[in-house]
């Protein structure tokens, strides 16, 4: 069993959806968890309460991850609460889908700044304390869209592909200090958003997935917990697809 007892984690975008599932999984395995959230304070408080109900410590920090100052504030709050940051999960992300010819520059910029720049800022913010500890786990949440591209998602696909490049560069830079960096690339995962899709589209997405179903947030969070653990100590610079076989590379 994966044991994260005594570890301290930061999960960006951790109040809802996949981020919440990741935060809870890390707590179930023994970690204290700080989450960042953009606007839904009630959801953030519910998540921290659920973590504390598992016997772990938790804080929620409101922060727009598009600025380095906010990333520094999240890291500082986690360090003040826990003393160390052993695990960083860069999960925060948004979508602003449209075809390239119709995509506004604001929608292009917002997705890149949130999904890619935000992950860089958070990685930069935790690098110094991890280097000092000569240990750490960084897990970036990429996507099949970053591996294969998706129609109508030039901004999202570019950001998620950029995360893969950031993961590999981070892994090379920090490996000598015992810090690993990996990415998880989910496929079609059952969330509140996908539950609202029209049935014909759901059927099409399932048909494109070799395992013939949607994944779950819990299956993605299990992969994150593994990469955050000592069991994955000799794994770095890798992309773990949790996609039912959708993208085979």
JSON list of C-alpha atoms in Angstrom, two decimals:
[
{"chain": "A", "resi": 1, "resn": "UNK", "atom": "CA", "xyz": [0.00, 0.00, 0.00]},
{"chain": "A", "resi": 2, "resn": "UNK", "atom": "CA", "xyz": [1.23, 3.48, -0.85]},
{"chain": "A", "resi": 3, "resn": "UNK", "atom": "CA", "xyz": [2.21, 5.28, 2.34]},
{"chain": "A", "resi": 4, "resn": "UNK", "atom": "CA", "xyz": [2.50, 9.05, 2.29]},
{"chain": "A", "resi": 5, "resn": "UNK", "atom": "CA", "xyz": [2.51, 9.43, 6.07]},
{"chain": "A", "resi": 6, "resn": "UNK", "atom": "CA", "xyz": [4.44, 12.50, 7.15]},
{"chain": "A", "resi": 7, "resn": "UNK", "atom": "CA", "xyz": [4.39, 14.02, 3.67]},
{"chain": "A", "resi": 8, "resn": "UNK", "atom": "CA", "xyz": [3.02, 17.46, 2.85]},
{"chain": "A", "resi": 9, "resn": "UNK", "atom": "CA", "xyz": [1.36, 18.13, -0.50]},
{"chain": "A", "resi": 10, "resn": "UNK", "atom": "CA", "xyz": [0.11, 21.09, -2.51]},
{"chain": "A", "resi": 11, "resn": "UNK", "atom": "CA", "xyz": [-2.65, 20.49, -5.06]},
{"chain": "A", "resi": 12, "resn": "UNK", "atom": "CA", "xyz": [-3.58, 23.42, -7.27]},
{"chain": "A", "resi": 13, "resn": "UNK", "atom": "CA", "xyz": [-7.20, 23.65, -8.32]},
{"chain": "A", "resi": 14, "resn": "UNK", "atom": "CA", "xyz": [-7.97, 21.24, -5.51]},
{"chain": "A", "resi": 15, "resn": "UNK", "atom": "CA", "xyz": [-11.46, 22.29, -4.48]},
{"chain": "A", "resi": 16, "resn": "UNK", "atom": "CA", "xyz": [-13.52, 20.40, -7.07]},
{"chain": "A", "resi": 17, "resn": "UNK", "atom": "CA", "xyz": [-13.48, 17.65, -9.66]},
{"chain": "A", "resi": 18, "resn": "UNK", "atom": "CA", "xyz": [-10.22, 15.92, -10.41]},
{"chain": "A", "resi": 19, "resn": "UNK", "atom": "CA", "xyz": [-8.22, 18.17, -8.08]},
{"chain": "A", "resi": 20, "resn": "UNK", "atom": "CA", "xyz": [-10.49, 17.31, -5.17]},
{"chain": "A", "resi": 21, "resn": "UNK", "atom": "CA", "xyz": [-10.17, 13.59, -5.91]},
{"chain": "A", "resi": 22, "resn": "UNK", "atom": "CA", "xyz": [-6.38, 13.92, -5.98]},
{"chain": "A", "resi": 23, "resn": "UNK", "atom": "CA", "xyz": [-6.28, 15.87, -2.73]},
{"chain": "A", "resi": 24, "resn": "UNK", "atom": "CA", "xyz": [-8.47, 13.30, -0.99]},
{"chain": "A", "resi": 25, "resn": "UNK", "atom": "CA", "xyz": [-6.42, 10.37, -2.34]},
{"chain": "A", "resi": 26, "resn": "UNK", "atom": "CA", "xyz": [-3.19, 11.89, -1.07]},
{"chain": "A", "resi": 27, "resn": "UNK", "atom": "CA", "xyz": [-4.82, 12.44, 2.32]},
{"chain": "A", "resi": 28, "resn": "UNK", "atom": "CA", "xyz": [-6.14, 8.88, 2.40]},
{"chain": "A", "resi": 29, "resn": "UNK", "atom": "CA", "xyz": [-2.56, 7.70, 1.87]},
{"chain": "A", "resi": 30, "resn": "UNK", "atom": "CA", "xyz": [-1.40, 9.80, 4.83]},
{"chain": "A", "resi": 31, "resn": "UNK", "atom": "CA", "xyz": [-0.38, 13.22, 3.49]},
{"chain": "A", "resi": 32, "resn": "UNK", "atom": "CA", "xyz": [-1.34, 16.63, 4.80]},
{"chain": "A", "resi": 33, "resn": "UNK", "atom": "CA", "xyz": [-2.73, 18.64, 1.87]},
{"chain": "A", "resi": 34, "resn": "UNK", "atom": "CA", "xyz": [-2.87, 22.32, 0.99]},
{"chain": "A", "resi": 35, "resn": "UNK", "atom": "CA", "xyz": [-5.18, 23.18, -1.89]},
{"chain": "A", "resi": 36, "resn": "UNK", "atom": "CA", "xyz": [-5.43, 26.31, -3.98]},
{"chain": "A", "resi": 37, "resn": "UNK", "atom": "CA", "xyz": [-8.68, 27.48, -5.49]},
{"chain": "A", "resi": 38, "resn": "UNK", "atom": "CA", "xyz": [-9.74, 30.40, -7.61]},
{"chain": "A", "resi": 39, "resn": "UNK", "atom": "CA", "xyz": [-13.21, 31.41, -6.50]},
{"chain": "A", "resi": 40, "resn": "UNK", "atom": "CA", "xyz": [-15.45, 28.76, -4.94]},
{"chain": "A", "resi": 41, "resn": "UNK", "atom": "CA", "xyz": [-14.71, 29.17, -1.25]},
{"chain": "A", "resi": 42, "resn": "UNK", "atom": "CA", "xyz": [-17.55, 26.86, -0.17]},
{"chain": "A", "resi": 43, "resn": "UNK", "atom": "CA", "xyz": [-16.20, 23.99, -2.27]},
{"chain": "A", "resi": 44, "resn": "UNK", "atom": "CA", "xyz": [-12.68, 24.61, -0.97]},
{"chain": "A", "resi": 45, "resn": "UNK", "atom": "CA", "xyz": [-13.88, 24.55, 2.63]},
{"chain": "A", "resi": 46, "resn": "UNK", "atom": "CA", "xyz": [-15.81, 21.35, 1.99]},
{"chain": "A", "resi": 47, "resn": "UNK", "atom": "CA", "xyz": [-12.69, 19.71, 0.57]},
{"chain": "A", "resi": 48, "resn": "UNK", "atom": "CA", "xyz": [-10.47, 20.76, 3.47]},
{"chain": "A", "resi": 49, "resn": "UNK", "atom": "CA", "xyz": [-13.13, 19.49, 5.89]},
{"chain": "A", "resi": 50, "resn": "UNK", "atom": "CA", "xyz": [-13.18, 16.13, 4.08]},
{"chain": "A", "resi": 51, "resn": "UNK", "atom": "CA", "xyz": [-9.39, 15.92, 4.34]},
{"chain": "A", "resi": 52, "resn": "UNK", "atom": "CA", "xyz": [-9.46, 16.76, 8.03]},
{"chain": "A", "resi": 53, "resn": "UNK", "atom": "CA", "xyz": [-12.13, 14.11, 8.54]},
{"chain": "A", "resi": 54, "resn": "UNK", "atom": "CA", "xyz": [-9.50, 11.62, 7.36]},
{"chain": "A", "resi": 55, "resn": "UNK", "atom": "CA", "xyz": [-7.26, 12.74, 10.21]},
{"chain": "A", "resi": 56, "resn": "UNK", "atom": "CA", "xyz": [-4.97, 14.90, 8.10]},
{"chain": "A", "resi": 57, "resn": "UNK", "atom": "CA", "xyz": [-4.22, 18.63, 8.21]},
{"chain": "A", "resi": 58, "resn": "UNK", "atom": "CA", "xyz": [-5.44, 20.83, 5.38]},
{"chain": "A", "resi": 59, "resn": "UNK", "atom": "CA", "xyz": [-5.54, 24.47, 4.34]},
{"chain": "A", "resi": 60, "resn": "UNK", "atom": "CA", "xyz": [-7.16, 26.21, 1.39]},
{"chain": "A", "resi": 61, "resn": "UNK", "atom": "CA", "xyz": [-5.53, 29.22, -0.27]},
{"chain": "A", "resi": 62, "resn": "UNK", "atom": "CA", "xyz": [-7.43, 31.43, -2.69]},
{"chain": "A", "resi": 63, "resn": "UNK", "atom": "CA", "xyz": [-5.12, 32.27, -5.58]},
{"chain": "A", "resi": 64, "resn": "UNK", "atom": "CA", "xyz": [-5.23, 33.06, -9.27]},
{"chain": "A", "resi": 65, "resn": "UNK", "atom": "CA", "xyz": [-2.42, 30.85, -10.50]},
{"chain": "A", "resi": 66, "resn": "UNK", "atom": "CA", "xyz": [-1.74, 33.08, -13.50]},
{"chain": "A", "resi": 67, "resn": "UNK", "atom": "CA", "xyz": [0.61, 35.28, -11.46]},
{"chain": "A", "resi": 68, "resn": "UNK", "atom": "CA", "xyz": [3.95, 34.30, -9.90]},
{"chain": "A", "resi": 69, "resn": "UNK", "atom": "CA", "xyz": [3.11, 36.30, -6.78]},
{"chain": "A", "resi": 70, "resn": "UNK", "atom": "CA", "xyz": [0.09, 34.09, -6.10]},
{"chain": "A", "resi": 71, "resn": "UNK", "atom": "CA", "xyz": [2.14, 30.94, -6.66]},
{"chain": "A", "resi": 72, "resn": "UNK", "atom": "CA", "xyz": [4.67, 32.21, -4.13]},
{"chain": "A", "resi": 73, "resn": "UNK", "atom": "CA", "xyz": [1.82, 32.92, -1.70]},
{"chain": "A", "resi": 74, "resn": "UNK", "atom": "CA", "xyz": [0.45, 29.38, -2.02]},
{"chain": "A", "resi": 75, "resn": "UNK", "atom": "CA", "xyz": [3.89, 27.88, -1.39]},
{"chain": "A", "resi": 76, "resn": "UNK", "atom": "CA", "xyz": [4.50, 30.22, 1.55]},
{"chain": "A", "resi": 77, "resn": "UNK", "atom": "CA", "xyz": [1.16, 29.31, 3.13]},
{"chain": "A", "resi": 78, "resn": "UNK", "atom": "CA", "xyz": [1.87, 25.58, 2.77]},
{"chain": "A", "resi": 79, "resn": "UNK", "atom": "CA", "xyz": [5.35, 25.99, 4.26]},
{"chain": "A", "resi": 80, "resn": "UNK", "atom": "CA", "xyz": [3.95, 28.02, 7.15]},
{"chain": "A", "resi": 81, "resn": "UNK", "atom": "CA", "xyz": [1.32, 25.37, 7.86]},
{"chain": "A", "resi": 82, "resn": "UNK", "atom": "CA", "xyz": [3.38, 22.22, 7.34]},
{"chain": "A", "resi": 83, "resn": "UNK", "atom": "CA", "xyz": [7.07, 23.15, 7.39]},
{"chain": "A", "resi": 84, "resn": "UNK", "atom": "CA", "xyz": [7.91, 21.38, 4.13]},
{"chain": "A", "resi": 85, "resn": "UNK", "atom": "CA", "xyz": [6.46, 20.78, 0.67]},
{"chain": "A", "resi": 86, "resn": "UNK", "atom": "CA", "xyz": [7.17, 17.21, -0.38]},
{"chain": "A", "resi": 87, "resn": "UNK", "atom": "CA", "xyz": [4.63, 16.89, -3.19]},
{"chain": "A", "resi": 88, "resn": "UNK", "atom": "CA", "xyz": [3.34, 19.37, -5.76]},
{"chain": "A", "resi": 89, "resn": "UNK", "atom": "CA", "xyz": [0.46, 18.47, -8.06]},
{"chain": "A", "resi": 90, "resn": "UNK", "atom": "CA", "xyz": [-0.11, 21.05, -10.80]},
{"chain": "A", "resi": 91, "resn": "UNK", "atom": "CA", "xyz": [-3.76, 20.40, -11.57]},
{"chain": "A", "resi": 92, "resn": "UNK", "atom": "CA", "xyz": [-5.34, 23.86, -11.99]},
{"chain": "A", "resi": 93, "resn": "UNK", "atom": "CA", "xyz": [-6.73, 24.35, -15.47]},
{"chain": "A", "resi": 94, "resn": "UNK", "atom": "CA", "xyz": [-9.48, 25.84, -17.58]},
{"chain": "A", "resi": 95, "resn": "UNK", "atom": "CA", "xyz": [-10.92, 25.31, -21.05]},
{"chain": "A", "resi": 96, "resn": "UNK", "atom": "CA", "xyz": [-12.01, 27.91, -23.60]},
{"chain": "A", "resi": 97, "resn": "UNK", "atom": "CA", "xyz": [-12.78, 25.75, -26.62]},
{"chain": "A", "resi": 98, "resn": "UNK", "atom": "CA", "xyz": [-13.23, 27.09, -30.15]},
{"chain": "A", "resi": 99, "resn": "UNK", "atom": "CA", "xyz": [-11.86, 26.58, -33.63]},
{"chain": "A", "resi": 100, "resn": "UNK", "atom": "CA", "xyz": [-8.58, 28.36, -34.35]},
{"chain": "A", "resi": 101, "resn": "UNK", "atom": "CA", "xyz": [-10.14, 30.76, -36.84]},
{"chain": "A", "resi": 102, "resn": "UNK", "atom": "CA", "xyz": [-12.70, 31.85, -34.25]},
{"chain": "A", "resi": 103, "resn": "UNK", "atom": "CA", "xyz": [-10.62, 31.64, -31.08]},
{"chain": "A", "resi": 104, "resn": "UNK", "atom": "CA", "xyz": [-10.14, 34.99, -29.40]},
{"chain": "A", "resi": 105, "resn": "UNK", "atom": "CA", "xyz": [-6.70, 36.08, -28.30]},
{"chain": "A", "resi": 106, "resn": "UNK", "atom": "CA", "xyz": [-8.03, 36.39, -24.76]},
{"chain": "A", "resi": 107, "resn": "UNK", "atom": "CA", "xyz": [-9.19, 32.75, -24.79]},
{"chain": "A", "resi": 108, "resn": "UNK", "atom": "CA", "xyz": [-5.81, 31.64, -26.17]},
{"chain": "A", "resi": 109, "resn": "UNK", "atom": "CA", "xyz": [-3.94, 33.66, -23.55]},
{"chain": "A", "resi": 110, "resn": "UNK", "atom": "CA", "xyz": [-6.12, 32.74, -20.57]},
{"chain": "A", "resi": 111, "resn": "UNK", "atom": "CA", "xyz": [-5.75, 28.99, -21.13]},
{"chain": "A", "resi": 112, "resn": "UNK", "atom": "CA", "xyz": [-1.98, 29.16, -21.65]},
{"chain": "A", "resi": 113, "resn": "UNK", "atom": "CA", "xyz": [-1.48, 31.43, -18.65]},
{"chain": "A", "resi": 114, "resn": "UNK", "atom": "CA", "xyz": [-3.63, 29.28, -16.36]},
{"chain": "A", "resi": 115, "resn": "UNK", "atom": "CA", "xyz": [-2.72, 25.76, -17.48]},
{"chain": "A", "resi": 116, "resn": "UNK", "atom": "CA", "xyz": [0.96, 26.18, -18.41]},
{"chain": "A", "resi": 117, "resn": "UNK", "atom": "CA", "xyz": [2.30, 29.41, -16.94]},
{"chain": "A", "resi": 118, "resn": "UNK", "atom": "CA", "xyz": [0.60, 28.63, -13.62]},
{"chain": "A", "resi": 119, "resn": "UNK", "atom": "CA", "xyz": [2.31, 25.25, -13.43]},
{"chain": "A", "resi": 120, "resn": "UNK", "atom": "CA", "xyz": [5.67, 26.88, -14.16]},
{"chain": "A", "resi": 121, "resn": "UNK", "atom": "CA", "xyz": [5.13, 29.49, -11.45]},
{"chain": "A", "resi": 122, "resn": "UNK", "atom": "CA", "xyz": [4.19, 26.85, -8.88]},
{"chain": "A", "resi": 123, "resn": "UNK", "atom": "CA", "xyz": [7.13, 24.63, -9.85]},
{"chain": "A", "resi": 124, "resn": "UNK", "atom": "CA", "xyz": [9.45, 27.59, -9.47]},
{"chain": "A", "resi": 125, "resn": "UNK", "atom": "CA", "xyz": [7.91, 28.43, -6.09]},
{"chain": "A", "resi": 126, "resn": "UNK", "atom": "CA", "xyz": [8.55, 24.97, -4.61]},
{"chain": "A", "resi": 127, "resn": "UNK", "atom": "CA", "xyz": [11.95, 24.35, -6.18]},
{"chain": "A", "resi": 128, "resn": "UNK", "atom": "CA", "xyz": [14.02, 26.07, -3.49]},
{"chain": "A", "resi": 129, "resn": "UNK", "atom": "CA", "xyz": [12.48, 24.24, -0.49]},
{"chain": "A", "resi": 130, "resn": "UNK", "atom": "CA", "xyz": [12.63, 20.92, -2.35]},
{"chain": "A", "resi": 131, "resn": "UNK", "atom": "CA", "xyz": [16.28, 21.51, -3.27]},
{"chain": "A", "resi": 132, "resn": "UNK", "atom": "CA", "xyz": [17.03, 22.31, 0.36]},
{"chain": "A", "resi": 133, "resn": "UNK", "atom": "CA", "xyz": [15.37, 19.05, 1.42]},
{"chain": "A", "resi": 134, "resn": "UNK", "atom": "CA", "xyz": [17.07, 17.15, -1.42]},
{"chain": "A", "resi": 135, "resn": "UNK", "atom": "CA", "xyz": [13.77, 15.41, -2.12]},
{"chain": "A", "resi": 136, "resn": "UNK", "atom": "CA", "xyz": [10.41, 16.05, -3.73]},
{"chain": "A", "resi": 137, "resn": "UNK", "atom": "CA", "xyz": [7.74, 14.85, -6.13]},
{"chain": "A", "resi": 138, "resn": "UNK", "atom": "CA", "xyz": [6.22, 17.04, -8.83]},
{"chain": "A", "resi": 139, "resn": "UNK", "atom": "CA", "xyz": [3.25, 15.68, -10.79]},
{"chain": "A", "resi": 140, "resn": "UNK", "atom": "CA", "xyz": [1.76, 17.69, -13.64]},
{"chain": "A", "resi": 141, "resn": "UNK", "atom": "CA", "xyz": [-1.74, 16.91, -14.89]},
{"chain": "A", "resi": 142, "resn": "UNK", "atom": "CA", "xyz": [-1.50, 16.91, -18.68]},
{"chain": "A", "resi": 143, "resn": "UNK", "atom": "CA", "xyz": [-4.08, 15.34, -21.03]},
{"chain": "A", "resi": 144, "resn": "UNK", "atom": "CA", "xyz": [-4.52, 13.17, -24.10]},
{"chain": "A", "resi": 145, "resn": "UNK", "atom": "CA", "xyz": [-5.17, 16.54, -25.78]},
{"chain": "A", "resi": 146, "resn": "UNK", "atom": "CA", "xyz": [-1.54, 17.40, -25.15]},
{"chain": "A", "resi": 147, "resn": "UNK", "atom": "CA", "xyz": [-0.38, 14.14, -26.70]},
{"chain": "A", "resi": 148, "resn": "UNK", "atom": "CA", "xyz": [-2.63, 13.89, -29.75]},
{"chain": "A", "resi": 149, "resn": "UNK", "atom": "CA", "xyz": [-4.33, 17.28, -30.08]},
{"chain": "A", "resi": 150, "resn": "UNK", "atom": "CA", "xyz": [-8.06, 17.88, -30.19]},
{"chain": "A", "resi": 151, "resn": "UNK", "atom": "CA", "xyz": [-10.19, 19.81, -32.67]},
{"chain": "A", "resi": 152, "resn": "UNK", "atom": "CA", "xyz": [-11.38, 23.05, -31.13]},
{"chain": "A", "resi": 153, "resn": "UNK", "atom": "CA", "xyz": [-8.74, 22.93, -28.40]},
{"chain": "A", "resi": 154, "resn": "UNK", "atom": "CA", "xyz": [-5.67, 24.58, -29.88]},
{"chain": "A", "resi": 155, "resn": "UNK", "atom": "CA", "xyz": [-5.14, 26.53, -26.66]},
{"chain": "A", "resi": 156, "resn": "UNK", "atom": "CA", "xyz": [-5.78, 23.61, -24.31]},
{"chain": "A", "resi": 157, "resn": "UNK", "atom": "CA", "xyz": [-3.79, 21.11, -26.40]},
{"chain": "A", "resi": 158, "resn": "UNK", "atom": "CA", "xyz": [-0.87, 23.54, -26.62]},
{"chain": "A", "resi": 159, "resn": "UNK", "atom": "CA", "xyz": [-0.89, 24.12, -22.87]},
{"chain": "A", "resi": 160, "resn": "UNK", "atom": "CA", "xyz": [-1.07, 20.42, -22.04]},
{"chain": "A", "resi": 161, "resn": "UNK", "atom": "CA", "xyz": [1.68, 19.60, -24.55]},
{"chain": "A", "resi": 162, "resn": "UNK", "atom": "CA", "xyz": [3.74, 22.37, -22.99]},
{"chain": "A", "resi": 163, "resn": "UNK", "atom": "CA", "xyz": [3.25, 20.72, -19.60]},
{"chain": "A", "resi": 164, "resn": "UNK", "atom": "CA", "xyz": [4.88, 17.57, -20.95]},
{"chain": "A", "resi": 165, "resn": "UNK", "atom": "CA", "xyz": [7.90, 19.59, -22.06]},
{"chain": "A", "resi": 166, "resn": "UNK", "atom": "CA", "xyz": [7.99, 21.37, -18.70]},
{"chain": "A", "resi": 167, "resn": "UNK", "atom": "CA", "xyz": [7.84, 18.00, -16.94]},
{"chain": "A", "resi": 168, "resn": "UNK", "atom": "CA", "xyz": [10.83, 16.64, -18.84]},
{"chain": "A", "resi": 169, "resn": "UNK", "atom": "CA", "xyz": [12.92, 19.79, -18.40]},
{"chain": "A", "resi": 170, "resn": "UNK", "atom": "CA", "xyz": [12.11, 19.89, -14.68]},
{"chain": "A", "resi": 171, "resn": "UNK", "atom": "CA", "xyz": [13.03, 16.22, -14.34]},
{"chain": "A", "resi": 172, "resn": "UNK", "atom": "CA", "xyz": [16.44, 16.79, -15.91]},
{"chain": "A", "resi": 173, "resn": "UNK", "atom": "CA", "xyz": [17.21, 19.91, -13.88]},
{"chain": "A", "resi": 174, "resn": "UNK", "atom": "CA", "xyz": [16.24, 18.55, -10.46]},
{"chain": "A", "resi": 175, "resn": "UNK", "atom": "CA", "xyz": [17.17, 14.87, -10.67]},
{"chain": "A", "resi": 176, "resn": "UNK", "atom": "CA", "xyz": [20.58, 15.33, -9.04]},
{"chain": "A", "resi": 177, "resn": "UNK", "atom": "CA", "xyz": [18.83, 16.47, -5.84]},
{"chain": "A", "resi": 178, "resn": "UNK", "atom": "CA", "xyz": [16.49, 13.49, -5.63]},
{"chain": "A", "resi": 179, "resn": "UNK", "atom": "CA", "xyz": [13.47, 15.38, -6.99]},
{"chain": "A", "resi": 180, "resn": "UNK", "atom": "CA", "xyz": [11.31, 13.66, -9.58]},
{"chain": "A", "resi": 181, "resn": "UNK", "atom": "CA", "xyz": [8.90, 15.24, -12.08]},
{"chain": "A", "resi": 182, "resn": "UNK", "atom": "CA", "xyz": [6.31, 13.27, -13.98]},
{"chain": "A", "resi": 183, "resn": "UNK", "atom": "CA", "xyz": [3.03, 13.89, -15.77]},
{"chain": "A", "resi": 184, "resn": "UNK", "atom": "CA", "xyz": [-0.31, 12.11, -15.77]},
{"chain": "A", "resi": 185, "resn": "UNK", "atom": "CA", "xyz": [-2.32, 12.34, -18.99]},
{"chain": "A", "resi": 186, "resn": "UNK", "atom": "CA", "xyz": [-5.99, 11.50, -18.40]},
{"chain": "A", "resi": 187, "resn": "UNK", "atom": "CA", "xyz": [-8.27, 10.50, -21.22]},
{"chain": "A", "resi": 188, "resn": "UNK", "atom": "CA", "xyz": [-12.02, 10.91, -21.11]},
{"chain": "A", "resi": 189, "resn": "UNK", "atom": "CA", "xyz": [-12.87, 10.99, -17.41]},
{"chain": "A", "resi": 190, "resn": "UNK", "atom": "CA", "xyz": [-16.33, 11.00, -15.89]},
{"chain": "A", "resi": 191, "resn": "UNK", "atom": "CA", "xyz": [-16.84, 14.37, -14.22]},
{"chain": "A", "resi": 192, "resn": "UNK", "atom": "CA", "xyz": [-19.67, 16.83, -13.66]},
{"chain": "A", "resi": 193, "resn": "UNK", "atom": "CA", "xyz": [-18.77, 18.38, -17.01]},
{"chain": "A", "resi": 194, "resn": "UNK", "atom": "CA", "xyz": [-18.82, 15.18, -19.07]},
{"chain": "A", "resi": 195, "resn": "UNK", "atom": "CA", "xyz": [-22.04, 13.99, -17.44]},
{"chain": "A", "resi": 196, "resn": "UNK", "atom": "CA", "xyz": [-23.79, 16.89, -19.15]},
{"chain": "A", "resi": 197, "resn": "UNK", "atom": "CA", "xyz": [-22.64, 15.94, -22.65]},
{"chain": "A", "resi": 198, "resn": "UNK", "atom": "CA", "xyz": [-25.21, 14.73, -25.17]},
{"chain": "A", "resi": 199, "resn": "UNK", "atom": "CA", "xyz": [-25.57, 10.95, -25.31]},
{"chain": "A", "resi": 200, "resn": "UNK", "atom": "CA", "xyz": [-24.43, 10.65, -28.97]},
{"chain": "A", "resi": 201, "resn": "UNK", "atom": "CA", "xyz": [-21.18, 12.43, -28.08]},
{"chain": "A", "resi": 202, "resn": "UNK", "atom": "CA", "xyz": [-20.71, 10.25, -24.99]},
{"chain": "A", "resi": 203, "resn": "UNK", "atom": "CA", "xyz": [-21.19, 7.17, -27.15]},
{"chain": "A", "resi": 204, "resn": "UNK", "atom": "CA", "xyz": [-18.62, 8.45, -29.67]},
{"chain": "A", "resi": 205, "resn": "UNK", "atom": "CA", "xyz": [-16.03, 9.12, -26.95]},
{"chain": "A", "resi": 206, "resn": "UNK", "atom": "CA", "xyz": [-16.54, 5.67, -25.46]},
{"chain": "A", "resi": 207, "resn": "UNK", "atom": "CA", "xyz": [-16.23, 4.08, -28.91]},
{"chain": "A", "resi": 208, "resn": "UNK", "atom": "CA", "xyz": [-12.87, 5.80, -29.39]},
{"chain": "A", "resi": 209, "resn": "UNK", "atom": "CA", "xyz": [-11.54, 4.38, -26.11]},
{"chain": "A", "resi": 210, "resn": "UNK", "atom": "CA", "xyz": [-10.24, 0.80, -26.45]},
{"chain": "A", "resi": 211, "resn": "UNK", "atom": "CA", "xyz": [-11.34, -0.17, -22.94]},
{"chain": "A", "resi": 212, "resn": "UNK", "atom": "CA", "xyz": [-14.85, 0.96, -23.89]},
{"chain": "A", "resi": 213, "resn": "UNK", "atom": "CA", "xyz": [-15.68, 3.29, -21.01]},
{"chain": "A", "resi": 214, "resn": "UNK", "atom": "CA", "xyz": [-14.87, 6.57, -19.34]},
{"chain": "A", "resi": 215, "resn": "UNK", "atom": "CA", "xyz": [-12.22, 6.68, -16.66]},
{"chain": "A", "resi": 216, "resn": "UNK", "atom": "CA", "xyz": [-12.89, 7.92, -13.15]},
{"chain": "A", "resi": 217, "resn": "UNK", "atom": "CA", "xyz": [-11.30, 10.67, -11.12]},
{"chain": "A", "resi": 218, "resn": "UNK", "atom": "CA", "xyz": [-10.31, 8.01, -8.59]},
{"chain": "A", "resi": 219, "resn": "UNK", "atom": "CA", "xyz": [-8.34, 6.10, -11.23]},
{"chain": "A", "resi": 220, "resn": "UNK", "atom": "CA", "xyz": [-6.44, 9.25, -12.17]},
{"chain": "A", "resi": 221, "resn": "UNK", "atom": "CA", "xyz": [-5.81, 10.14, -8.53]},
{"chain": "A", "resi": 222, "resn": "UNK", "atom": "CA", "xyz": [-4.41, 6.64, -7.90]},
{"chain": "A", "resi": 223, "resn": "UNK", "atom": "CA", "xyz": [-1.81, 7.24, -10.61]},
{"chain": "A", "resi": 224, "resn": "UNK", "atom": "CA", "xyz": [-0.90, 10.59, -9.05]},
{"chain": "A", "resi": 225, "resn": "UNK", "atom": "CA", "xyz": [-0.51, 9.02, -5.61]},
{"chain": "A", "resi": 226, "resn": "UNK", "atom": "CA", "xyz": [1.80, 6.36, -7.04]},
{"chain": "A", "resi": 227, "resn": "UNK", "atom": "CA", "xyz": [4.03, 8.93, -8.74]},
{"chain": "A", "resi": 228, "resn": "UNK", "atom": "CA", "xyz": [4.11, 10.92, -5.49]},
{"chain": "A", "resi": 229, "resn": "UNK", "atom": "CA", "xyz": [5.26, 7.91, -3.47]},
{"chain": "A", "resi": 230, "resn": "UNK", "atom": "CA", "xyz": [8.60, 6.30, -2.66]},
{"chain": "A", "resi": 231, "resn": "UNK", "atom": "CA", "xyz": [7.57, 3.39, -4.91]},
{"chain": "A", "resi": 232, "resn": "UNK", "atom": "CA", "xyz": [8.11, 5.75, -7.87]},
{"chain": "A", "resi": 233, "resn": "UNK", "atom": "CA", "xyz": [11.51, 6.99, -6.70]},
{"chain": "A", "resi": 234, "resn": "UNK", "atom": "CA", "xyz": [13.28, 5.78, -9.89]},
{"chain": "A", "resi": 235, "resn": "UNK", "atom": "CA", "xyz": [10.67, 7.18, -12.28]},
{"chain": "A", "resi": 236, "resn": "UNK", "atom": "CA", "xyz": [11.15, 10.70, -13.63]},
{"chain": "A", "resi": 237, "resn": "UNK", "atom": "CA", "xyz": [10.45, 12.62, -16.82]},
{"chain": "A", "resi": 238, "resn": "UNK", "atom": "CA", "xyz": [7.66, 10.23, -17.77]},
{"chain": "A", "resi": 239, "resn": "UNK", "atom": "CA", "xyz": [4.07, 10.66, -18.97]},
{"chain": "A", "resi": 240, "resn": "UNK", "atom": "CA", "xyz": [1.65, 8.12, -17.51]},
{"chain": "A", "resi": 241, "resn": "UNK", "atom": "CA", "xyz": [-1.46, 7.93, -19.66]},
{"chain": "A", "resi": 242, "resn": "UNK", "atom": "CA", "xyz": [-4.62, 7.04, -17.75]},
{"chain": "A", "resi": 243, "resn": "UNK", "atom": "CA", "xyz": [-6.82, 6.93, -20.82]},
{"chain": "A", "resi": 244, "resn": "UNK", "atom": "CA", "xyz": [-8.15, 3.44, -21.41]},
{"chain": "A", "resi": 245, "resn": "UNK", "atom": "CA", "xyz": [-5.74, 3.02, -24.32]},
{"chain": "A", "resi": 246, "resn": "UNK", "atom": "CA", "xyz": [-6.94, 6.07, -26.23]},
{"chain": "A", "resi": 247, "resn": "UNK", "atom": "CA", "xyz": [-3.43, 7.32, -27.03]},
{"chain": "A", "resi": 248, "resn": "UNK", "atom": "CA", "xyz": [-0.80, 4.64, -27.43]},
{"chain": "A", "resi": 249, "resn": "UNK", "atom": "CA", "xyz": [2.70, 6.09, -27.85]}
]
